[in-house]
Amino acid sequence: MKKLIVGNWKMNPSTGEEARRLAQEVKKIATKSRDKVVICPPTIFLREISGMIKKSKVALGAQDVFWEEKGSFTGSISPIMLKNNGVSFVIIGHSERRTLGESDEVVKKKLRGALKGGLIPILCVGEKERDTHGYYLATVKRQLEGAFFGISGNVAAKVIIAYEPVWAVGNKSFSSANPSEALEMAIFIRKTLADFYGSKRGSSFAVLYGGSVTKETASDYLVHDAVDGLLVGRESLKASSFSEIVNFRKK
Ligand code: PGA
C-alpha cells in the first residue's frame, strides 16, 4: 500500500532562494520513491514552487486556509486561491494554530471550506498530554466530532487525518509517540469515524502520524498497515533526512 509523506515546512525558510533550493531537492528525492510526497511551504512560496514541481512526483499543500471564497477578510487566503495556484492539499487545525486560538468551530469551517473548494484536507488532531485515565482519547474524539459535524460521509471520505500529539510536535528532544501508541490512536480514530459514518467508511479513512518524526524513527511507523503515512515537520527541512524518510522502503 502506498504511503503518504507530507513535509510541513512551517514558517521556514526565510528566503525564496532557500525555498526553491529545498523544493528542487525534494523533487529529486521523490523521483525514486514508490510513495506519495507532499510539501507544504509557507503561502508566499506556493506559486513559484508549484511551477517548479509541475510534472514531478511531488504534490503541493498549504499550511492553512480561510473558509470563505472571497471578500473582506484581510490577510486571509481562500481555498479557490490555493487551488488556482497549484495547491491540492491543505493542513487544517494544526496544533500550532490551535495554540494561537483556533477553535474547533473555526477548524470545522475551514474543513468545510477546503472540501467545498476541492482541496484535500489534512486534519490534525491530538491531545496536549497523555494521562493514565484515557482522557486523551476523549480529546481526540471531541476534535473529530467538532470537525466532521454536519459533513456527509462521501464528502468526509476525502479527509486525511493526522494524529499529532501536541506534546510531540516540535519537541526539543524529539520525543514522540511510540509506534504502538500511534497505531492504537489510528485505530481509535477510525473507530470514532465509523461511529459517524459506518464501519466500512470509517475503516477506510487515511490516518497519518506526526510529531518529532526523524529519519531514524520513520520506518517504525510506516511498517504498520494502519498508519498510512507521516506528517513531518523539522526533518522535512533537511533534504538528507527527508530523503531517507521518503525512501524508507530501501532501508
Ligand atoms: P515536528 O512537527 O516533526 O517538527 O515535530 C510536526 C508537525 O508540526 O507537523
PDB file of N, CA, C and O and ligand atoms in Angstrom, residues 8 10 94-96 164 168-171 174 210-213 231-235, ligand 1:
ATOM      1  N   ASN A   8       5.852  19.406   6.366  1.00  0.00           N
ATOM      2  CA  ASN A   8       5.299  20.692   6.797  1.00  0.00           C
ATOM      3  C   ASN A   8       6.476  21.614   7.124  1.00  0.00           C
ATOM      4  O   ASN A   8       7.132  21.448   8.149  1.00  0.00           O
ATOM      5  N   LYS A  10       6.437  24.628   7.943  1.00  0.00           N
ATOM      6  CA  LYS A  10       6.103  25.661   8.944  1.00  0.00           C
ATOM      7  C   LYS A  10       6.592  27.033   8.441  1.00  0.00           C
ATOM      8  O   LYS A  10       6.554  27.257   7.240  1.00  0.00           O
ATOM      9  N   HIS A  94      -3.820  22.522  12.664  1.00  0.00           N
ATOM     10  CA  HIS A  94      -2.519  22.170  13.247  1.00  0.00           C
ATOM     11  C   HIS A  94      -2.446  22.699  14.684  1.00  0.00           C
ATOM     12  O   HIS A  94      -2.958  23.778  14.981  1.00  0.00           O
ATOM     13  N   SER A  95      -1.772  21.958  15.550  1.00  0.00           N
ATOM     14  CA  SER A  95      -1.748  22.343  16.969  1.00  0.00           C
ATOM     15  C   SER A  95      -1.114  23.724  17.173  1.00  0.00           C
ATOM     16  O   SER A  95      -1.470  24.440  18.103  1.00  0.00           O
ATOM     17  N   GLU A  96      -0.180  24.085  16.276  1.00  0.00           N
ATOM     18  CA  GLU A  96       0.441  25.407  16.443  1.00  0.00           C
ATOM     19  C   GLU A  96      -0.551  26.519  16.122  1.00  0.00           C
ATOM     20  O   GLU A  96      -0.411  27.643  16.605  1.00  0.00           O
ATOM     21  N   GLU A 164      -1.467  13.982  15.644  1.00  0.00           N
ATOM     22  CA  GLU A 164      -0.268  14.700  16.084  1.00  0.00           C
ATOM     23  C   GLU A 164      -0.395  15.068  17.558  1.00  0.00           C
ATOM     24  O   GLU A 164      -0.967  16.117  17.890  1.00  0.00           O
ATOM     25  N   ALA A 168       4.331  16.013  21.346  1.00  0.00           N
ATOM     26  CA  ALA A 168       5.413  15.513  20.485  1.00  0.00           C
ATOM     27  C   ALA A 168       5.752  16.486  19.358  1.00  0.00           C
ATOM     28  O   ALA A 168       6.839  16.424  18.791  1.00  0.00           O
ATOM     29  N   VAL A 169       4.820  17.391  19.043  1.00  0.00           N
ATOM     30  CA  VAL A 169       5.041  18.312  17.927  1.00  0.00           C
ATOM     31  C   VAL A 169       6.088  19.356  18.308  1.00  0.00           C
ATOM     32  O   VAL A 169       5.945  20.057  19.307  1.00  0.00           O
ATOM     33  N   GLY A 170       7.149  19.421  17.523  1.00  0.00           N
ATOM     34  CA  GLY A 170       8.206  20.400  17.770  1.00  0.00           C
ATOM     35  C   GLY A 170       8.974  20.138  19.051  1.00  0.00           C
ATOM     36  O   GLY A 170       9.687  21.016  19.541  1.00  0.00           O
ATOM     37  N   ASN A 171       8.830  18.935  19.596  1.00  0.00           N
ATOM     38  CA  ASN A 171       9.501  18.598  20.860  1.00  0.00           C
ATOM     39  C   ASN A 171      11.018  18.739  20.715  1.00  0.00           C
ATOM     40  O   ASN A 171      11.625  18.174  19.807  1.00  0.00           O
ATOM     41  N   PHE A 174      12.966  15.703  20.491  1.00  0.00           N
ATOM     42  CA  PHE A 174      12.408  14.777  19.505  1.00  0.00           C
ATOM     43  C   PHE A 174      11.747  13.563  20.158  1.00  0.00           C
ATOM     44  O   PHE A 174      11.816  12.451  19.658  1.00  0.00           O
ATOM     45  N   GLY A 210       2.168  12.240  13.082  1.00  0.00           N
ATOM     46  CA  GLY A 210       3.098  13.364  13.050  1.00  0.00           C
ATOM     47  C   GLY A 210       3.506  13.772  14.447  1.00  0.00           C
ATOM     48  O   GLY A 210       2.740  13.610  15.413  1.00  0.00           O
ATOM     49  N   GLY A 211       4.703  14.327  14.570  1.00  0.00           N
ATOM     50  CA  GLY A 211       5.222  14.768  15.870  1.00  0.00           C
ATOM     51  C   GLY A 211       6.601  14.188  16.087  1.00  0.00           C
ATOM     52  O   GLY A 211       6.731  13.017  16.452  1.00  0.00           O
ATOM     53  N   SER A 212       7.647  15.013  15.808  1.00  0.00           N
ATOM     54  CA  SER A 212       9.036  14.611  16.032  1.00  0.00           C
ATOM     55  C   SER A 212       9.447  13.342  15.293  1.00  0.00           C
ATOM     56  O   SER A 212      10.212  12.538  15.826  1.00  0.00           O
ATOM     57  N   VAL A 213       8.934  13.162  14.093  1.00  0.00           N
ATOM     58  CA  VAL A 213       9.389  12.034  13.274  1.00  0.00           C
ATOM     59  C   VAL A 213      10.796  12.348  12.770  1.00  0.00           C
ATOM     60  O   VAL A 213      11.084  13.472  12.370  1.00  0.00           O
ATOM     61  N   LEU A 231       3.330  12.989   8.823  1.00  0.00           N
ATOM     62  CA  LEU A 231       3.391  14.446   8.677  1.00  0.00           C
ATOM     63  C   LEU A 231       4.676  14.867   9.391  1.00  0.00           C
ATOM     64  O   LEU A 231       4.790  14.752  10.610  1.00  0.00           O
ATOM     65  N   VAL A 232       5.629  15.304   8.593  1.00  0.00           N
ATOM     66  CA  VAL A 232       6.977  15.560   9.109  1.00  0.00           C
ATOM     67  C   VAL A 232       7.229  17.059   9.161  1.00  0.00           C
ATOM     68  O   VAL A 232       7.048  17.753   8.161  1.00  0.00           O
ATOM     69  N   GLY A 233       7.649  17.553  10.307  1.00  0.00           N
ATOM     70  CA  GLY A 233       7.922  18.983  10.445  1.00  0.00           C
ATOM     71  C   GLY A 233       9.380  19.293  10.198  1.00  0.00           C
ATOM     72  O   GLY A 233       9.858  19.288   9.056  1.00  0.00           O
ATOM     73  N   ARG A 234      10.114  19.507  11.279  1.00  0.00           N
ATOM     74  CA  ARG A 234      11.515  19.966  11.158  1.00  0.00           C
ATOM     75  C   ARG A 234      12.373  19.100  10.255  1.00  0.00           C
ATOM     76  O   ARG A 234      13.213  19.612   9.522  1.00  0.00           O
ATOM     77  N   GLU A 235      12.178  17.810  10.300  1.00  0.00           N
ATOM     78  CA  GLU A 235      13.043  16.935   9.497  1.00  0.00           C
ATOM     79  C   GLU A 235      12.754  17.031   7.993  1.00  0.00           C
ATOM     80  O   GLU A 235      13.516  16.513   7.186  1.00  0.00           O
TER      81      GLU A 235
HETATM   82  P1  PGA B   1       7.802  18.165  14.035  1.00  0.00           P
HETATM   83  O1  PGA B   1       6.451  18.805  13.510  1.00  0.00           O
HETATM   84  O2  PGA B   1       8.074  16.975  13.145  1.00  0.00           O
HETATM   85  O3  PGA B   1       8.837  19.218  13.890  1.00  0.00           O
HETATM   86  O4  PGA B   1       7.568  17.762  15.435  1.00  0.00           O
HETATM   87  C1  PGA B   1       5.384  18.027  13.073  1.00  0.00           C
HETATM   88  C2  PGA B   1       4.287  18.913  12.565  1.00  0.00           C
HETATM   89  O5  PGA B   1       4.174  20.035  13.042  1.00  0.00           O
HETATM   90  O6  PGA B   1       3.508  18.526  11.700  1.00  0.00           O
END
